[in-house]
Coordinates of C-alpha atoms in Angstrom, one line a residue:
Chain A
M1339 CA 267.2 50.1 202.7
R1340 CA 265.8 53.0 204.3
N1341 CA 262.6 51.1 205.3
F1342 CA 265.0 48.3 206.7
L1343 CA 266.6 50.9 208.9
L1344 CA 263.3 52.2 210.1
A1345 CA 262.4 49.1 210.8
V1346 CA 265.3 48.0 212.7
N1347 CA 265.3 51.6 214.5
T1348 CA 261.7 51.4 215.7
K1349 CA 262.5 47.8 217.2
Y1350 CA 265.9 48.1 218.7
M1351 CA 266.3 51.7 219.3
K1352 CA 265.9 52.9 222.8
A1353 CA 263.5 55.9 223.4
L1354 CA 265.4 59.2 224.2
T1355 CA 263.2 60.1 227.1
N1356 CA 261.4 58.4 229.8
R1357 CA 258.1 60.0 228.7
V1358 CA 257.4 57.9 225.4
K1359 CA 253.9 56.5 225.3
E1360 CA 253.4 53.3 223.4
V1361 CA 250.7 53.8 220.9
D1362 CA 248.0 51.3 221.5
R1363 CA 247.2 49.8 218.2
R1364 CA 244.7 46.7 219.3
P1365 CA 241.4 46.8 217.5
M1366 CA 238.7 48.3 219.3
T1367 CA 236.3 46.5 221.8
L1368 CA 232.5 46.3 221.1
M1369 CA 232.4 49.0 223.7
E1370 CA 234.5 51.2 222.2
R1371 CA 233.1 50.6 218.8
A1372 CA 229.7 51.3 220.0
Y1373 CA 230.8 55.2 220.6
L1374 CA 228.0 55.6 222.9
P1375 CA 229.9 55.2 226.4
A1376 CA 232.6 57.3 225.6
I1377 CA 230.2 59.9 224.3
F1378 CA 228.4 60.1 227.4
K1379 CA 231.7 60.3 229.4
G1380 CA 232.8 63.1 227.2
M1381 CA 229.6 64.9 227.6
A1382 CA 229.5 64.4 231.3
I1383 CA 233.1 66.3 231.5
T1384 CA 232.1 68.9 229.3
F1385 CA 228.9 69.5 231.3
S1386 CA 230.9 69.6 234.6
H1387 CA 233.2 72.5 233.1
M1388 CA 229.7 74.5 232.9
F1389 CA 230.0 75.1 236.7
K1390 CA 233.6 75.8 236.8
K1391 CA 234.5 79.4 237.1
A1392 CA 235.8 81.2 234.2
P1393 CA 239.5 82.1 235.0
T1394 CA 239.1 85.2 232.7
I1395 CA 240.0 88.6 234.1
S1396 CA 237.9 91.3 232.2
Y1397 CA 240.8 93.3 231.1
P1398 CA 240.0 96.8 230.5
E1399 CA 237.6 97.0 233.9
K1400 CA 239.5 94.5 236.0
T1401 CA 243.2 94.4 235.9
R1402 CA 245.6 91.3 237.2
P1403 CA 247.5 92.5 240.5
F1404 CA 251.1 92.9 240.0
S1405 CA 254.1 92.2 242.3
P1406 CA 255.8 95.0 243.8
V1407 CA 258.9 94.2 241.6
F1408 CA 257.1 94.6 238.2
R1409 CA 258.7 96.8 235.7
G1410 CA 256.4 98.7 233.7
L1411 CA 256.7 102.1 232.4
H1412 CA 259.2 104.6 233.6
I1413 CA 258.6 107.3 236.0
L1414 CA 260.8 110.4 236.9
N1415 CA 260.6 110.9 240.5
R1416 CA 260.4 114.3 242.6
D1417 CA 261.0 114.7 246.4
E1418 CA 258.4 115.6 248.9
E1419 CA 258.7 119.2 248.0
G1420 CA 258.0 118.5 244.4
R1421 CA 261.4 119.2 243.0
E1422 CA 263.0 116.9 240.2
N1423 CA 265.6 114.5 241.4
C1424 CA 267.2 113.8 238.3
T1425 CA 270.4 115.7 237.8
A1426 CA 271.5 114.4 234.5
C1427 CA 274.4 112.7 235.3
G1428 CA 273.6 110.2 232.6
L1429 CA 274.5 107.1 234.4
C1430 CA 270.9 105.5 233.3
A1431 CA 271.8 106.4 229.8
V1432 CA 274.9 104.7 230.0
A1433 CA 273.4 101.6 232.0
C1434 CA 270.8 101.3 229.4
P1435 CA 271.7 98.1 227.3
A1436 CA 269.0 99.2 224.5
E1437 CA 269.9 102.9 224.3
A1438 CA 266.4 103.8 224.5
I1439 CA 267.5 107.0 226.8
T1440 CA 268.4 110.5 225.6
M1441 CA 269.2 113.5 227.7
E1442 CA 270.3 117.0 227.6
A1443 CA 271.5 118.6 231.0
A1444 CA 271.1 122.2 231.8
E1445 CA 272.0 124.3 234.8
R1446 CA 269.6 125.5 237.6
K1447 CA 269.2 129.4 237.3
P1448 CA 268.6 131.5 240.4
G1449 CA 264.9 130.9 241.6
E1450 CA 264.3 127.5 240.2
E1451 CA 265.4 126.0 243.4
N1452 CA 261.5 125.2 244.1
L1453 CA 262.1 123.2 240.6
Y1454 CA 265.1 121.0 240.8
R1455 CA 266.8 119.6 243.7
E1456 CA 270.4 120.0 242.5
E1457 CA 272.2 122.6 240.5
K1458 CA 272.0 120.5 237.3
Y1459 CA 268.7 119.1 236.0
A1460 CA 267.7 117.4 232.7
A1461 CA 266.2 120.0 230.4
K1462 CA 265.3 117.1 227.8
Y1463 CA 264.8 113.6 229.1
E1464 CA 263.2 111.0 226.7
I1465 CA 262.9 107.4 226.5
N1466 CA 262.0 105.4 223.4
M1467 CA 259.6 103.0 224.7
L1468 CA 259.9 100.6 221.5
R1469 CA 263.8 100.2 222.2
C1470 CA 263.3 100.0 225.9
I1471 CA 263.3 96.3 227.4
F1472 CA 262.2 97.1 230.7
C1473 CA 265.3 95.4 232.4
G1474 CA 265.2 98.2 234.9
L1475 CA 269.0 98.7 234.8
C1476 CA 268.3 102.5 234.6
E1477 CA 266.7 102.0 238.0
E1478 CA 269.5 100.3 239.7
A1479 CA 272.1 102.8 238.2
C1480 CA 270.4 105.8 239.1
P1481 CA 272.2 107.2 242.4
K1482 CA 269.4 110.0 243.2
D1483 CA 266.2 107.7 243.1
A1484 CA 264.9 109.8 240.2
I1485 CA 263.9 107.1 237.9
Y1486 CA 262.1 103.9 238.7
L1487 CA 259.6 101.5 236.5
S1488 CA 256.2 101.6 237.7
E1489 CA 253.1 99.2 237.6
T1490 CA 251.7 100.8 234.4
F1491 CA 252.2 98.9 231.0
A1492 CA 251.1 98.3 227.6
P1493 CA 251.4 101.8 226.1
A1494 CA 249.7 102.0 222.7
N1495 CA 250.0 104.8 220.2
F1496 CA 249.2 105.1 216.4
Q1497 CA 252.7 106.5 215.4
R1498 CA 256.4 105.4 216.2
K1499 CA 257.2 108.9 217.6
G1500 CA 254.6 108.4 220.0
F1501 CA 256.3 106.0 221.8
I1502 CA 259.3 108.5 222.4
Y1503 CA 258.1 109.6 226.1
G1504 CA 259.4 112.9 227.0
K1505 CA 259.5 114.7 230.5
E1506 CA 256.1 115.5 230.4
D1507 CA 255.0 112.0 230.1
L1508 CA 257.6 110.5 232.5
L1509 CA 257.3 113.1 235.4
I1510 CA 255.1 112.1 238.5
P1511 CA 252.7 114.7 239.4
N1512 CA 253.8 117.2 241.7
P1513 CA 253.3 116.2 245.6
V1514 CA 252.7 119.8 246.5
T1515 CA 250.0 120.8 244.1
E1516 CA 248.5 117.7 243.3
P1517 CA 248.8 115.0 245.8
E1518 CA 246.1 112.6 244.8
A1519 CA 247.6 112.1 241.5
Y1520 CA 251.0 111.8 243.0
A1521 CA 249.7 109.1 245.5
K1522 CA 248.1 107.1 242.5
A1523 CA 251.2 107.5 240.5
K1524 CA 253.7 106.5 243.4
G1525 CA 251.3 103.3 244.1
G1526 CA 252.5 101.2 246.7
R1527 CA 256.4 101.5 245.7
V1528 CA 259.0 101.8 248.7
A1529 CA 262.2 103.6 248.1
L1530 CA 264.8 101.4 248.0
K1531 CA 267.6 103.7 249.7
Chain B
M1109 CA 180.9 79.2 193.9
L1110 CA 182.8 76.3 194.1
L1111 CA 186.0 77.1 195.3
S1112 CA 184.5 79.2 198.4
I1113 CA 187.5 79.7 200.4
D1114 CA 186.8 81.2 204.3
L1115 CA 188.4 84.5 204.3
F1116 CA 189.0 84.4 207.8
L1117 CA 190.7 81.0 207.6
V1118 CA 193.5 82.6 205.0
I1119 CA 193.9 85.3 207.5
E1120 CA 194.3 82.9 210.4
K1121 CA 196.7 81.1 208.5
L1122 CA 198.7 83.8 207.3
V1123 CA 199.1 85.1 210.8
L1124 CA 200.2 81.8 212.0
I1125 CA 202.6 81.4 209.1
I1126 CA 203.9 84.9 209.8
V1127 CA 204.5 84.3 213.5
V1128 CA 205.9 81.0 213.3
V1129 CA 208.4 82.1 210.7
M1130 CA 209.4 85.1 212.6
A1131 CA 209.6 83.2 215.6
S1132 CA 211.9 80.6 214.1
L1133 CA 214.0 83.6 212.7
V1134 CA 214.3 85.0 216.2
I1135 CA 215.3 81.7 217.9
A1136 CA 218.1 80.8 215.2
M1137 CA 219.2 84.3 215.6
Y1138 CA 219.5 83.9 219.3
A1139 CA 220.8 79.9 218.9
T1140 CA 223.8 81.7 217.3
F1141 CA 224.3 83.6 220.4
A1142 CA 223.6 80.6 222.8
E1143 CA 226.1 78.6 220.5
R1144 CA 229.1 80.9 221.4
K1145 CA 228.0 81.3 224.9
V1146 CA 227.4 77.6 225.4
A1147 CA 230.7 76.8 224.0
A1148 CA 232.3 79.2 226.0
I1149 CA 230.9 78.2 229.4
M1150 CA 231.8 74.7 228.5
Q1151 CA 235.6 75.8 228.0
D1152 CA 235.5 77.8 231.0
R1153 CA 235.5 81.0 229.2
I1154 CA 232.8 84.2 229.4
G1155 CA 231.9 84.3 225.7
P1156 CA 230.4 87.4 223.9
N1157 CA 229.8 90.0 226.6
R1158 CA 230.5 93.3 225.2
A1159 CA 227.2 94.2 222.9
G1160 CA 224.4 95.1 225.1
P1161 CA 224.1 93.5 228.9
F1162 CA 225.6 90.4 228.8
G1163 CA 226.2 90.8 225.0
I1164 CA 222.4 89.8 224.3
L1165 CA 222.9 92.4 221.2
Q1166 CA 225.5 90.4 219.7
P1167 CA 223.4 88.4 217.2
L1168 CA 222.2 91.8 215.8
A1169 CA 225.8 93.0 215.4
D1170 CA 226.6 89.8 213.6
G1171 CA 223.7 90.0 211.5
L1172 CA 224.6 93.7 210.6
K1173 CA 228.2 92.9 209.9
L1174 CA 227.3 90.0 207.4
F1175 CA 224.7 92.5 205.7
F1176 CA 227.5 95.2 205.2
K1177 CA 230.2 92.8 204.0
E1178 CA 230.8 93.1 200.4
E1179 CA 228.8 90.8 198.2
I1180 CA 231.1 88.8 196.2
I1181 CA 230.0 86.5 193.3
P1182 CA 233.1 84.7 191.7
S1183 CA 233.1 85.3 188.1
F1184 CA 233.7 81.7 187.2
S1185 CA 230.5 80.5 189.0
S1186 CA 227.2 80.0 187.5
K1187 CA 225.3 82.9 189.0
F1188 CA 221.7 81.9 189.0
L1189 CA 222.6 78.6 191.0
F1190 CA 224.9 80.5 193.2
I1191 CA 222.1 82.5 194.2
L1192 CA 219.5 79.9 194.5
G1193 CA 221.7 77.8 196.6
P1194 CA 221.3 79.4 199.9
S1195 CA 217.8 80.7 199.0
L1196 CA 217.0 77.1 198.9
A1197 CA 218.8 76.2 202.1
M1198 CA 216.9 79.0 203.9
L1199 CA 213.5 77.9 202.0
T1200 CA 213.5 74.2 203.1
A1201 CA 214.7 75.3 206.6
M1202 CA 211.7 77.3 207.1
M1203 CA 209.0 75.1 205.2
T1204 CA 209.3 72.2 207.6
S1205 CA 207.9 74.2 210.3
A1206 CA 204.4 74.2 208.8
V1207 CA 203.4 70.8 209.8
I1208 CA 204.5 71.1 213.6
P1209 CA 201.8 71.5 216.1
W1210 CA 203.1 74.4 218.4
G1211 CA 200.0 74.0 220.8
D1212 CA 196.5 72.9 221.3
T1213 CA 193.6 74.8 220.2
V1214 CA 192.8 78.5 221.3
T1215 CA 189.7 80.3 220.7
L1216 CA 189.6 83.6 219.6
F1217 CA 187.1 86.0 218.4
G1218 CA 184.8 82.9 218.4
R1219 CA 187.1 81.0 216.3
E1220 CA 188.7 77.8 217.1
I1221 CA 192.2 78.0 216.0
H1222 CA 194.7 75.0 215.8
L1223 CA 198.2 76.3 216.5
Q1224 CA 199.6 74.4 213.7
I1225 CA 200.0 76.0 209.8
A1226 CA 198.9 72.8 208.0
D1227 CA 197.5 69.6 209.5
I1228 CA 198.0 67.2 206.7
N1229 CA 197.7 63.7 207.0
I1230 CA 200.8 62.7 205.8
G1231 CA 202.8 65.2 208.2
I1232 CA 205.8 63.0 208.5
L1233 CA 206.1 62.4 204.8
Y1234 CA 206.3 66.0 204.2
V1235 CA 208.7 66.7 206.6
F1236 CA 210.9 64.0 205.3
G1237 CA 210.2 65.3 201.7
V1238 CA 211.2 68.8 202.9
V1239 CA 214.3 68.0 204.8
S1240 CA 215.7 65.8 202.1
M1241 CA 215.6 68.8 199.8
G1242 CA 217.6 70.6 202.1
V1243 CA 220.5 69.3 200.7
Y1244 CA 219.9 70.5 197.3
G1245 CA 220.6 74.1 198.7
I1246 CA 224.4 73.0 199.9
M1247 CA 224.7 70.8 196.6
I1248 CA 223.6 73.5 194.2
G1249 CA 225.6 76.0 196.2
S1250 CA 228.6 74.0 196.3
W1251 CA 228.3 73.1 192.6
A1252 CA 227.8 76.6 191.2
S1253 CA 230.8 77.9 193.1
N1254 CA 233.0 76.2 190.7
N1255 CA 235.3 75.6 193.7
K1256 CA 236.9 72.1 194.4
F1257 CA 236.8 72.6 198.5
S1258 CA 233.1 73.4 197.7
L1259 CA 232.2 70.6 195.6
M1260 CA 234.2 68.1 198.0
G1261 CA 232.0 69.6 200.8
G1262 CA 228.8 69.4 198.5
L1263 CA 229.6 65.9 197.7
R1264 CA 230.1 64.7 201.2
A1265 CA 226.9 66.5 202.4
A1266 CA 224.9 64.6 199.7
S1267 CA 226.4 61.4 200.2
Q1268 CA 226.1 61.7 204.0
I1269 CA 222.6 62.9 203.9
I1270 CA 221.7 59.8 201.2
S1271 CA 223.5 57.3 204.0
Y1272 CA 221.8 58.5 207.2
E1273 CA 218.1 59.4 205.5
L1274 CA 217.8 55.4 205.0
A1275 CA 218.5 54.8 208.8
M1276 CA 216.2 57.6 209.7
G1277 CA 213.2 56.7 207.7
I1278 CA 213.3 53.0 208.7
A1279 CA 213.4 54.2 212.3
L1280 CA 210.5 56.2 211.6
I1281 CA 208.9 53.4 210.2
A1282 CA 209.0 51.4 213.3
L1283 CA 207.3 54.5 215.0
L1284 CA 204.8 54.6 212.6
M1285 CA 203.8 51.0 213.1
V1286 CA 203.6 51.8 217.0
T1287 CA 201.3 54.9 216.5
G1288 CA 199.5 54.0 213.4
T1289 CA 199.5 57.7 212.1
L1290 CA 201.3 60.0 209.8
S1291 CA 199.7 63.2 211.1
L1292 CA 201.8 64.8 213.7
R1293 CA 198.8 66.1 215.4
T1294 CA 197.2 63.1 216.0
M1295 CA 200.5 61.5 217.2
V1296 CA 200.8 64.3 219.7
I1297 CA 197.2 63.8 220.9
D1298 CA 198.1 60.1 221.4
Q1299 CA 200.9 60.7 223.3
T1300 CA 199.0 63.2 225.6
D1301 CA 196.7 60.8 226.5
G1302 CA 199.2 57.7 226.3
T1303 CA 202.7 57.5 226.9
W1304 CA 205.5 59.2 225.2
N1305 CA 206.8 57.5 222.1
F1306 CA 210.4 57.8 223.3
F1307 CA 209.2 54.8 226.0
K1308 CA 207.9 52.9 223.1
Q1309 CA 210.7 53.3 220.7
P1310 CA 213.8 54.1 222.5
L1311 CA 216.4 52.5 220.0
G1312 CA 214.3 54.1 217.5
F1313 CA 214.8 57.6 218.9
L1314 CA 218.5 57.1 219.3
I1315 CA 218.8 56.2 215.6
F1316 CA 216.7 59.1 214.6
L1317 CA 218.6 61.3 216.9
I1318 CA 221.9 60.2 215.3
C1319 CA 220.4 60.8 211.7
V1320 CA 218.9 64.3 212.8
F1321 CA 222.7 65.3 213.6
A1322 CA 223.6 63.9 210.5
E1323 CA 221.1 65.8 208.4
C1324 CA 221.6 69.0 210.1
N1325 CA 225.5 68.6 209.1
R1326 CA 226.2 69.1 213.2
T1327 CA 229.5 68.2 214.7
P1328 CA 230.3 65.2 214.8
F1329 CA 229.0 64.9 211.1
D1330 CA 230.1 68.3 209.7
L1331 CA 232.1 67.0 207.0
A1332 CA 230.5 69.2 204.7
E1333 CA 232.1 72.3 206.2
A1334 CA 235.1 70.7 207.9
E1335 CA 237.2 73.8 208.3
N1336 CA 240.3 72.1 208.7
E1337 CA 240.6 70.0 205.5
L1338 CA 237.9 71.8 203.3
I1339 CA 238.5 75.5 204.2
G1340 CA 234.8 76.3 204.4
G1341 CA 233.6 73.3 202.6
Y1342 CA 230.3 74.1 200.6
H1343 CA 230.2 77.9 201.6
T1344 CA 233.9 78.6 201.1
E1345 CA 233.0 81.1 198.1
Y1346 CA 230.0 82.6 199.8
S1347 CA 230.2 85.8 201.3
S1348 CA 227.8 88.5 203.1
M1349 CA 224.3 87.6 203.7
K1350 CA 224.4 84.6 201.2
L1351 CA 226.9 82.9 203.6
G1352 CA 224.6 84.3 206.5
F1353 CA 221.7 82.5 204.8
Y1354 CA 223.9 79.2 205.2
L1355 CA 224.6 79.3 208.7
F1356 CA 221.2 80.8 209.4
A1357 CA 219.7 78.0 208.0
E1358 CA 221.8 75.4 209.8
Y1359 CA 220.2 76.9 213.2
I1360 CA 216.8 77.1 211.8
N1361 CA 217.2 73.5 210.9
M1362 CA 218.6 72.8 214.2
F1363 CA 215.7 74.1 216.0
I1364 CA 213.1 72.7 213.5
S1365 CA 214.5 69.3 213.8
S1366 CA 214.4 69.6 217.5
A1367 CA 210.7 70.6 217.2
V1368 CA 209.9 67.4 215.3
M1369 CA 211.8 65.3 217.5
V1370 CA 209.8 66.7 220.4
S1371 CA 206.3 66.2 218.6
L1372 CA 207.5 62.6 217.2
F1373 CA 209.2 61.1 220.7
F1374 CA 208.5 63.7 223.5
G1375 CA 205.0 64.3 223.5
G1376 CA 205.1 67.6 221.8
Y1377 CA 203.6 70.3 223.4
D1378 CA 202.1 67.8 226.2
I1379 CA 202.8 68.7 229.8
P1380 CA 204.3 65.6 231.8
I1381 CA 202.2 64.4 235.2
L1382 CA 199.5 67.4 234.7
N1383 CA 196.2 66.3 233.8
D1384 CA 195.1 68.6 230.9
A1385 CA 191.4 68.2 231.4
H1386 CA 191.7 69.6 234.8
A1387 CA 194.1 72.3 234.1
V1388 CA 191.6 73.6 231.1
E1389 CA 188.9 74.1 233.7
K1390 CA 191.0 75.9 235.9
I1391 CA 192.6 78.4 233.6
G1392 CA 190.8 78.1 230.6
Q1393 CA 191.7 76.8 227.2
N1394 CA 193.7 79.8 225.8
W1395 CA 196.2 80.0 228.9
M1396 CA 196.2 76.3 228.8
A1397 CA 197.5 76.6 225.0
V1398 CA 200.0 79.2 226.4
A1399 CA 201.5 76.9 228.6
H1400 CA 201.5 74.3 225.9
I1401 CA 203.4 76.4 223.9
F1402 CA 206.0 77.2 226.4
M1403 CA 206.3 73.4 227.3
F1404 CA 207.1 72.7 223.5
L1405 CA 209.5 75.5 223.3
G1406 CA 211.3 74.2 226.4
K1407 CA 211.5 70.7 225.2
A1408 CA 212.8 72.0 222.0
F1409 CA 215.2 74.3 223.4
F1410 CA 216.8 71.3 225.4
F1411 CA 217.3 69.4 222.2
V1412 CA 218.9 72.6 220.4
F1413 CA 221.0 72.7 223.8
L1414 CA 221.9 69.3 223.3
F1415 CA 222.9 69.8 219.8
M1416 CA 225.7 72.4 221.3
W1417 CA 226.4 70.3 224.1
V1418 CA 227.5 67.3 221.7
R1419 CA 229.2 70.0 219.2
W1420 CA 231.4 71.0 221.7
T1421 CA 232.1 67.7 223.2
I1422 CA 232.9 65.3 220.1
P1423 CA 235.4 65.7 217.5
R1424 CA 234.6 65.1 213.7
F1425 CA 234.2 61.6 212.4
R1426 CA 236.4 60.6 209.8
Y1427 CA 234.7 59.9 206.4
D1428 CA 235.0 56.4 206.3
Q1429 CA 233.9 56.3 210.1
L1430 CA 230.9 58.2 208.7
M1431 CA 230.1 55.9 206.5
N1432 CA 230.5 52.5 208.3
L1433 CA 228.2 54.2 211.0
G1434 CA 225.7 54.9 208.6
W1435 CA 225.5 51.6 206.7
K1436 CA 227.0 48.9 208.8
V1437 CA 225.7 50.1 212.4
L1438 CA 222.7 52.4 212.1
L1439 CA 220.9 50.8 209.1
P1440 CA 220.9 47.3 210.2
L1441 CA 219.8 48.6 213.9
A1442 CA 216.9 50.4 212.4
L1443 CA 216.0 47.3 210.4
I1444 CA 216.1 45.0 213.5
N1445 CA 214.2 47.4 215.5
M1446 CA 211.7 47.6 212.7
L1447 CA 211.4 43.8 212.6
I1448 CA 211.3 43.6 216.5
T1449 CA 208.8 46.5 216.9
G1450 CA 206.6 44.5 214.0
A1451 CA 206.9 41.0 215.9
V1452 CA 205.9 42.5 218.9
I1453 CA 202.8 44.3 217.4
L1454 CA 201.8 41.1 215.9
F1455 CA 202.3 39.2 219.2
L1456 CA 200.0 41.5 221.0
Q1457 CA 197.4 41.5 218.5

C-alpha cells in the first residue's frame, strides 16, 4: 500500500518548488561511457583554477577591512583633555539585553577634576564579554558618548574570568599623554553627537 | 679466483643505490608537499605556507609529527605481519628504481659509469614482478590488522590490482612487440635514436597510464583507502611511522611509476629535438649526463603532477564501475591493441 501511494505521489504530485530538477536516468551514451572526454573537460576546469587568485586573507598578518558601523569590543571614551566621560548613570547596564555590564559609582573628590569630567564617575566598570552579544544598545543608550563599540574583535583567553573586562581593559588611552595610542584606538570613528 | 668481483664496481653501485634511494625519498617527501600545494592552488586556496618560507619545511614537520606519534599495535593483530605490511610496501616501492636508467654514461676517475643500478635484460619483467609484490604490503597489513574495514580495503586493493595488471601487461606486450627488447636501457637508447614509443603506441600508453593509476591506488582508483566508506581502508589500524611508511610508499610508487612511464613511452632521458652527438662534443659527456638526468626528472615530475591533477579533478569510481572498466573495457582494448600491433608488424615485414 505504501509503495503504491509513493508511486501515485511521484507520478501525480506536483513539485512544491519551481527549482525541482528531473533526474536524467537515460543510459549513458558511448561518449559518456568512454569517460575520457568528461575527464579532460574536468581537468581543463581544475587547470584553469590554477591561475585564479585565491580569495584568502592571511589572517594574523592581514585583516579584512570592517565597515565603520562594525560592532566589536567596547571602549570607554575620554574627552579631549583625557577625562573619563562616564558618569556611572547605569543606562547602558539597563539597556543591555544580555545583562553583561556591571558598574559601581563613586563621587569625584577635589583634585580629581583632571581625571573625571563630571562629579560622578564609575569606580568599577565591568563587561562580561562572554555574555555580551555585541548589539550596540549600550552605545545607543549612553547620553555622554562614554561607551562605544570598536573594530577590535575576537578576544581570546584561557579562562572564563579573563573575559570579564574591567576598566583597565576598556578605557581608551589618554589623548594627552599617549596621543598615538589614542588615535589608533579611536580609529576612523566619528562621534554621533 | 673464480668469483672475482671488481671492488670499484661494488663501490660504484653502492653509491648509485644510496643516491637513488635518497633521491626518491626526498622527492617523495616533497611530493607530499606538492600534493597539498597543487590541491590548494586548484581549489583557489593558498595551502601550507607557515613552516619555513613558502612552507617548504612542511614535509619535515609532517615527518617529525609522524615520528613522535604514539606507536599503536592493536592487541588483536598478529604483530609480525602487522609490522611486515608497511615494511614490504616501502621495500617494493624502493626496489623498482633499480632498473630505471636515470641518464646516459658518465666518466669519473677513468671509469665509465652507467647511471642505472642494474641493466638487466628483463628490466620490464622485473618492474612487473616488484610492482605486483607491492600489493602484498597492503594485503598483509590489512589482514594483520584484524579489522573489517582494513580487510575490505585489502580485498579491494588485491582484486583491483589483479584486474588492472592484466590489461597493463597486455598493453606492455604490444609495446614489447614494437621495441623488441625487455631492457629499459636499450629501449631508451632506441627511442633516443628513433621516435618515442608514445607515438608508436598511443592507445597502449593510455591503457598503461590508467592501469598505473590503479596500481598506485590513486584517485579515481583509491578504493583501497576510500575514506568515506572504509575509514582509512587498509591503514585504518596503523599509526605513527608505520602509517607514514604506507603513505610514503604511495608517493614513492607514484614517482617510480612516473619514471617507468617516461622510460617506456617518452624516451627516458632523451632531450627532444636536441642532437645528442653534437651536444656531447660541445659540453662533454658528463655535463650531457647531468642534462639528461634533469630532463628525465622533468618528465617524471610532469607525470607526478598529472597524478595530482587527476586526483583533484575526478571523484572515486564505484566498485562495480572499477571492475567494469578493468575487465570489460581496458582488457579488450589492450587485446585489440596487441592484435593490431601484431598485424601491422607482420604486414611491414
